Coordinates of C-alpha atoms in Angstrom, one line a residue:
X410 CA 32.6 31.6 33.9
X411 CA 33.6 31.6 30.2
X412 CA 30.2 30.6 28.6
X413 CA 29.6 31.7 25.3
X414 CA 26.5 31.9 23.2
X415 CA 25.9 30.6 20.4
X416 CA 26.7 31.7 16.8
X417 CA 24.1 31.1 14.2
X418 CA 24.9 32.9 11.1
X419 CA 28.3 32.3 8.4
X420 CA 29.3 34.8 5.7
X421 CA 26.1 35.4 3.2
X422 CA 28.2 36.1 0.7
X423 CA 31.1 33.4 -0.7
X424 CA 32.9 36.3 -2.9
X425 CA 32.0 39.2 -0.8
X426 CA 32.3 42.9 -3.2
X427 CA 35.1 45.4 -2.0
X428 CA 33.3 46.9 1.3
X429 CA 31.8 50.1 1.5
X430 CA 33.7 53.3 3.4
X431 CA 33.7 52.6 7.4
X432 CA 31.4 55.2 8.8
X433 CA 33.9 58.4 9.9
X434 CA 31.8 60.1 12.8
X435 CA 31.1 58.6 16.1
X436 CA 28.9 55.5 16.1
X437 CA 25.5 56.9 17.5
X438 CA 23.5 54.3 19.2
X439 CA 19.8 54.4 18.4
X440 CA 16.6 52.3 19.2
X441 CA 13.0 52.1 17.5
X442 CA 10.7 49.7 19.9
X443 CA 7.7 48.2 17.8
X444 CA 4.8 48.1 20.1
X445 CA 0.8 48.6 20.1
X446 CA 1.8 52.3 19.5
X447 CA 3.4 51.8 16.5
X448 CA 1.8 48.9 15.4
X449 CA 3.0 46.9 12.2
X450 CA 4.3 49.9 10.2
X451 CA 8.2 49.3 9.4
X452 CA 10.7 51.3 11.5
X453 CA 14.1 52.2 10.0
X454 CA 17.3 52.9 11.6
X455 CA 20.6 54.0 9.5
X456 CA 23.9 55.4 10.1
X457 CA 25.8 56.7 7.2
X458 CA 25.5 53.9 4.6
X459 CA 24.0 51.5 6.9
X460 CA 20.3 50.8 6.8
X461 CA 18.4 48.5 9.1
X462 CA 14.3 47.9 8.8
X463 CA 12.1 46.2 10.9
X464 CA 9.0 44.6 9.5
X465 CA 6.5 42.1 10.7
X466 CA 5.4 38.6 8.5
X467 CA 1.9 38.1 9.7
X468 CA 0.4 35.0 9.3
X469 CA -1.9 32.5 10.7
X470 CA -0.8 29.1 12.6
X471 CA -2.4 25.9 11.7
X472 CA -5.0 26.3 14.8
X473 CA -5.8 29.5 13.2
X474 CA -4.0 32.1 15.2
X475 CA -2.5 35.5 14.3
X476 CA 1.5 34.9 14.4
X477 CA 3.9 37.6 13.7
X478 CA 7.3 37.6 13.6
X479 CA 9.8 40.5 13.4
X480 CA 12.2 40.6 10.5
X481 CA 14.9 43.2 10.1
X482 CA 16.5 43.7 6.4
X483 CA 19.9 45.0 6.2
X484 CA 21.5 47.2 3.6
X485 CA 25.1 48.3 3.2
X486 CA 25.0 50.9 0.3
X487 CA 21.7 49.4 -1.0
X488 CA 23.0 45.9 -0.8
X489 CA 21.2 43.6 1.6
X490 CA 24.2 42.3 3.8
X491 CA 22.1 39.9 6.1
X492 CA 18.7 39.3 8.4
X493 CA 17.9 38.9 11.7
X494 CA 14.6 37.3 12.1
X495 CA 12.7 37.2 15.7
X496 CA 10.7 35.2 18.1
X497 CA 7.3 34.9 16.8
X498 CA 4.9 35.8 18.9
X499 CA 1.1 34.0 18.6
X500 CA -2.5 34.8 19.0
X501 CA -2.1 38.8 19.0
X502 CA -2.0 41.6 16.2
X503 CA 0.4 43.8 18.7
X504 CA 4.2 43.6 18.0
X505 CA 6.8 44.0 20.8
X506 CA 10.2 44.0 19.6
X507 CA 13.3 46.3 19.7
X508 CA 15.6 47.6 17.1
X509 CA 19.1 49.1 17.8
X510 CA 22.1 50.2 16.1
X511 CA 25.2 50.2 18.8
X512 CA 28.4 49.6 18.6
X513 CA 29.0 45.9 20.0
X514 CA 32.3 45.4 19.3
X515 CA 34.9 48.2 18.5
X516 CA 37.0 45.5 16.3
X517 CA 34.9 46.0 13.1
X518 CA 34.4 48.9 10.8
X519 CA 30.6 49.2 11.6
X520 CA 27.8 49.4 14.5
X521 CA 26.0 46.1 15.3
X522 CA 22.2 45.4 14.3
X523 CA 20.5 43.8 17.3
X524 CA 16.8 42.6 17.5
X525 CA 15.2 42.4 20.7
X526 CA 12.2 40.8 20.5
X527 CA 9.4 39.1 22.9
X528 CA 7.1 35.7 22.3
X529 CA 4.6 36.4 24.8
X530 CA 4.1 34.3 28.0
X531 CA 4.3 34.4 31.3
X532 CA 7.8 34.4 31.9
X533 CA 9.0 33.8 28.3
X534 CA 10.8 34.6 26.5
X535 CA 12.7 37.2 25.7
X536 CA 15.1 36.4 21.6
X537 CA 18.3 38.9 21.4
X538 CA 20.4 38.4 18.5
X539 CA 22.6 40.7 16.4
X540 CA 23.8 41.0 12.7
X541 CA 28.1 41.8 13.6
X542 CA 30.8 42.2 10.4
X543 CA 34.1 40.7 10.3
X544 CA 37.0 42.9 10.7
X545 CA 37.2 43.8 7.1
X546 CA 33.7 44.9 7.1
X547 CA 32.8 42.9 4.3
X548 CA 31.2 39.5 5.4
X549 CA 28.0 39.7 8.0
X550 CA 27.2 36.9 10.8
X551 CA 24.3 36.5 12.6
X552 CA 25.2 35.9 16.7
X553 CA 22.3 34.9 19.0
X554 CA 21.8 35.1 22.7
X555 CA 18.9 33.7 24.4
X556 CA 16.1 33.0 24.7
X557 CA 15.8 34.2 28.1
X558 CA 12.9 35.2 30.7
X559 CA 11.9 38.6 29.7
X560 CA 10.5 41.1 27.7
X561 CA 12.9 43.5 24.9
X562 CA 15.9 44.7 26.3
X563 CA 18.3 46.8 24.6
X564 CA 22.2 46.6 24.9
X565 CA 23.2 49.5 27.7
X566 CA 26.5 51.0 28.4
X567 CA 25.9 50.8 32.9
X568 CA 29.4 51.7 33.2
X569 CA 29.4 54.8 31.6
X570 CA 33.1 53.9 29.5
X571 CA 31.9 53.3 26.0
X572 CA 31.8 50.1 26.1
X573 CA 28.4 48.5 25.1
X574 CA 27.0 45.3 26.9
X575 CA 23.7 43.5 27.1
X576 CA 22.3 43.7 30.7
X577 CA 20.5 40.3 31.9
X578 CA 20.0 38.0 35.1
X579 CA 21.2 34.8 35.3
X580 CA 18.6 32.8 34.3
X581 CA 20.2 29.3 35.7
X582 CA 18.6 30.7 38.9
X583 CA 15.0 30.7 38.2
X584 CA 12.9 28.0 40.3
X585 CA 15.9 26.1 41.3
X586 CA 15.7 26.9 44.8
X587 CA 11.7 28.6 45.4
X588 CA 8.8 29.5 42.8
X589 CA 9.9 32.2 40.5
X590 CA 8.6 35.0 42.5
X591 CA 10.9 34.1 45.1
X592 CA 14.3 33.4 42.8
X593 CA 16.7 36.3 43.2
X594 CA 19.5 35.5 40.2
X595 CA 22.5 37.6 39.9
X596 CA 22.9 39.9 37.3
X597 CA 24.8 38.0 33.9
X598 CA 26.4 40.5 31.5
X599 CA 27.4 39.6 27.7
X600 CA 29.9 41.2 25.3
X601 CA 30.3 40.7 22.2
X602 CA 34.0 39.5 20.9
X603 CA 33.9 38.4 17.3
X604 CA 31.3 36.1 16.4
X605 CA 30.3 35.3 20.1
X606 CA 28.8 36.8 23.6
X607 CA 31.0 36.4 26.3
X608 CA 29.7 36.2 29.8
X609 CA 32.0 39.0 31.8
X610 CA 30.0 39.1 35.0
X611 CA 32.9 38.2 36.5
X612 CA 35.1 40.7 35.8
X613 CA 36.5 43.4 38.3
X614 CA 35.4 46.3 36.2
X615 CA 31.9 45.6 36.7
X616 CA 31.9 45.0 40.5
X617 CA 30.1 48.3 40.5
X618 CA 27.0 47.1 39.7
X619 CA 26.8 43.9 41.3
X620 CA 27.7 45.6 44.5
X621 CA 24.4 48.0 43.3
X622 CA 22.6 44.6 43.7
X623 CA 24.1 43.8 47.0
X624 CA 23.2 47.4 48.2
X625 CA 19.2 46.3 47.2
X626 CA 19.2 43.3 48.7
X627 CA 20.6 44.6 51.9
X628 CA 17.2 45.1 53.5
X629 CA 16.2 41.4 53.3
X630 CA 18.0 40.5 56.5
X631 CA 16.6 43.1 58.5
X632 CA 13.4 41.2 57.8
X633 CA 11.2 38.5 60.5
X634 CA 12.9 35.2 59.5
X635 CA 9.4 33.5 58.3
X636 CA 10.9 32.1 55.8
X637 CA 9.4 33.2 52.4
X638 CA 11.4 31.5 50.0
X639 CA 14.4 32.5 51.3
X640 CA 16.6 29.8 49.9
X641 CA 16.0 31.3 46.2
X642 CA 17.1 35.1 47.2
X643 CA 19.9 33.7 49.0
X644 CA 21.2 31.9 46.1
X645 CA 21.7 35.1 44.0
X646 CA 22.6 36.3 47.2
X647 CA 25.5 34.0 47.4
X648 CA 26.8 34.3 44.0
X649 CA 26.2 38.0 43.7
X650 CA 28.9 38.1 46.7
X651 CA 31.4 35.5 45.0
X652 CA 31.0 38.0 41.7
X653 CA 32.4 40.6 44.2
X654 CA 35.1 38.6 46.1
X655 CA 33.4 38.0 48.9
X656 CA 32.4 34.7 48.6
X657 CA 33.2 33.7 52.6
X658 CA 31.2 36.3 53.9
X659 CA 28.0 35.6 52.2
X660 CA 28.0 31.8 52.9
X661 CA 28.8 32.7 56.5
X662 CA 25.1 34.9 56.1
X663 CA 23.5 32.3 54.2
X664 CA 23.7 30.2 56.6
X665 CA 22.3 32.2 59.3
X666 CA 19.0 32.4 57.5
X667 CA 18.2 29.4 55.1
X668 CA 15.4 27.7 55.2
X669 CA 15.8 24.0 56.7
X670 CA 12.4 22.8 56.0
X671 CA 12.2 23.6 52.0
X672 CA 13.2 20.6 49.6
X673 CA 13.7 22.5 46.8
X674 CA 16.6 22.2 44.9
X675 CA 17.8 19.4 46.7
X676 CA 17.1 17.0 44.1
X677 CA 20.0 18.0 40.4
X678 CA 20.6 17.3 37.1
X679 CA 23.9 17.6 37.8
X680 CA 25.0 16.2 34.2
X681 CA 22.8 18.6 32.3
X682 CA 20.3 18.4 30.1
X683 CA 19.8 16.9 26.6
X684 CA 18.5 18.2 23.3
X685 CA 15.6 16.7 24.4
X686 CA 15.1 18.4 27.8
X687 CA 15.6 15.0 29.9
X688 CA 18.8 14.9 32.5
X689 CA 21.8 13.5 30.7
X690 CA 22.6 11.0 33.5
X691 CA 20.6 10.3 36.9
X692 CA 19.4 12.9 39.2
X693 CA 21.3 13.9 42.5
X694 CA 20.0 14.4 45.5
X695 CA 21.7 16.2 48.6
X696 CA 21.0 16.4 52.3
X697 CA 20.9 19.6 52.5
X698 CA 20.0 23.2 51.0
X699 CA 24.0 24.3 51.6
X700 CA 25.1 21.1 50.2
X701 CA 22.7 21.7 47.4
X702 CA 23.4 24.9 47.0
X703 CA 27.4 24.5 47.1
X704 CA 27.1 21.9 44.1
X705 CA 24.7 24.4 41.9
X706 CA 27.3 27.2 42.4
X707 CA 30.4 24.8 41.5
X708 CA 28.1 24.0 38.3
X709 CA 27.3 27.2 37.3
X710 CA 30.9 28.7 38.2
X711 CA 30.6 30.8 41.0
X712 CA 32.2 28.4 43.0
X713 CA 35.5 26.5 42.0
X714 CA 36.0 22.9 42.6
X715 CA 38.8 24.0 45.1
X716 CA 36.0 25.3 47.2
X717 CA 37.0 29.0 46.4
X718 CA 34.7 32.1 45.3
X719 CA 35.7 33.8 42.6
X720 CA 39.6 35.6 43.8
X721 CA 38.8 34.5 47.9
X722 CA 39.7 32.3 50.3
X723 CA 37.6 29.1 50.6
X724 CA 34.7 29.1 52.5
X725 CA 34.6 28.1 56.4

């Protein structure tokens, strides 16, 4: 599981000035949330030297409608340094978007600018990017991640350790196997590493709070088997267990409880999808959910082609 995002931004400045003194104290996260409370005033964040506002460029759409879009300036000593601009969000005068200073990636002199912000819609979507400086502090990219389902969410540090992450569910897992309601993905973590997000769901040190996951989802079995869209919670089900090493186990309970008369899912774009949102090659279609299911989780890598979860012993 080594997917990156993507990077958007390059250096703003070709002949960058000497860079300003690297903040001495402690990086101290902070967050401002834009919302109806606060409506369209500017919010400012700064640490030391570092300033970060958020503003909103209303306008009107060519049906008419109110847009708004978040924009944060950045200043380093009074000298703008970069931008992060949002997801604009249409047909209403109330902002939602997030502001945070937080410290991303311990490899550069100074905290990370992230905007969080929210496009309306039922289930989308959610635009997180971040304005991150090289090692010598002195040239600024801009690194996006997203769009994903979802309102504003701010990086969190779950584990306690000082290391900062942003939180989110693997959104691969939405209607493949049921409706929405009834998808259950597993949790997807990103890191920041230089002028990327990593995905590190898979790494040991945070077991902890997939196994949280597992802990919630525990009840579901005790349940009537009526179905209920079971195949989509037993997907996140599956994986969430592989994330954990116990890959074997949760195939073993899968298949105790799937759902043999739902079709969904069985039919893949097993070569992905283009820039243009068509399959990149002809769809597949399996026989069954397990078979289905087994091919979604070699594609998304939970699964490898050896027929191994992630550190276990292939499945029976």
């Amino acid at each position: 599981m080594a997917t990156t995002a993507t990077t958007l931004g390059i250096a703003l400045l070709s002949t960058p000035p000497a860079p300003a003194a690297p903040i001495n104290a402690p990086i101290r996260t902070q967050v401002r949330t834009a919302d109806a409370e606060t409506g369209l005033r500017p919010l400012e964040l700064r640490q030391g030297p570092l300033v970060a506002v958020l503003q909103h460029e209303r306008r009107r759409d060519p049906d008419g409608l109110v847009a708004l879009q978040p924009i944060v300036v950045v200043r380093l000593d009074g000298r703008e340094v970069g931008r992060l601009k949002g997801a604009v969000k249409i047909g209403s005068d109330r902002p939602m978007a997030l502001l945070q200073l937080v410290e991303l990636d311990p490899a550069n002199p100074w905290p990370e600018v992230l905007l969080s912000s929210f496009s309306g819609g039922a289930h989308c979507c959610n635009d997180t990017r971040v304005l991150t400086s090289d090692a010598s502090g002195s040239r600024w990219h801009v690194v996006a991640l997203g769009p994903f389902n979802g309102v504003v969410r701010a990086a969190t540090d779950p584990l306690g350790s000082g290391r900062w992450v942003v939180v989110d569910l693997d959104n691969r897992f939405l209607y493949e196997f049921s409706s929405y309601a009834g998808s259950r993905p597993p949790l997807r973590i990103w890191q920041l590493s230089g002028q990327r997000f990593e995905d590190v769901s898979h790494q040991s040190v945070f077991a902890p709070l997939h196994r949280r996951v597992l802990e919630e989802m525990a009840p579901w079995f005790d349940q009537p088997r009526d179905g209920g869209e079971a195949n989509g919670f037993l997907a996140g089900y599956v994986a969430t267990k592989a994330l954990v090493g116990e890959f074997a186990d949760g195939w073993r309970r899968m298949l105790g409880r799937y759902d043999r008369s739902s079709d969904l899912g069985l039919r893949q774009c097993a070569a992905g999808l283009g820039s243009d949102g068509r399959c990149r090659g002809a769809d597949v279609e399996y026989a069954s959910y397990p078979e289905a299911l087994r091919a979604f989780l070699l594609r998304t890598g939970y699964l490898s082609p050896g027929g191994r979860g992630l550190g276990e012993a292939p499945a029976p």
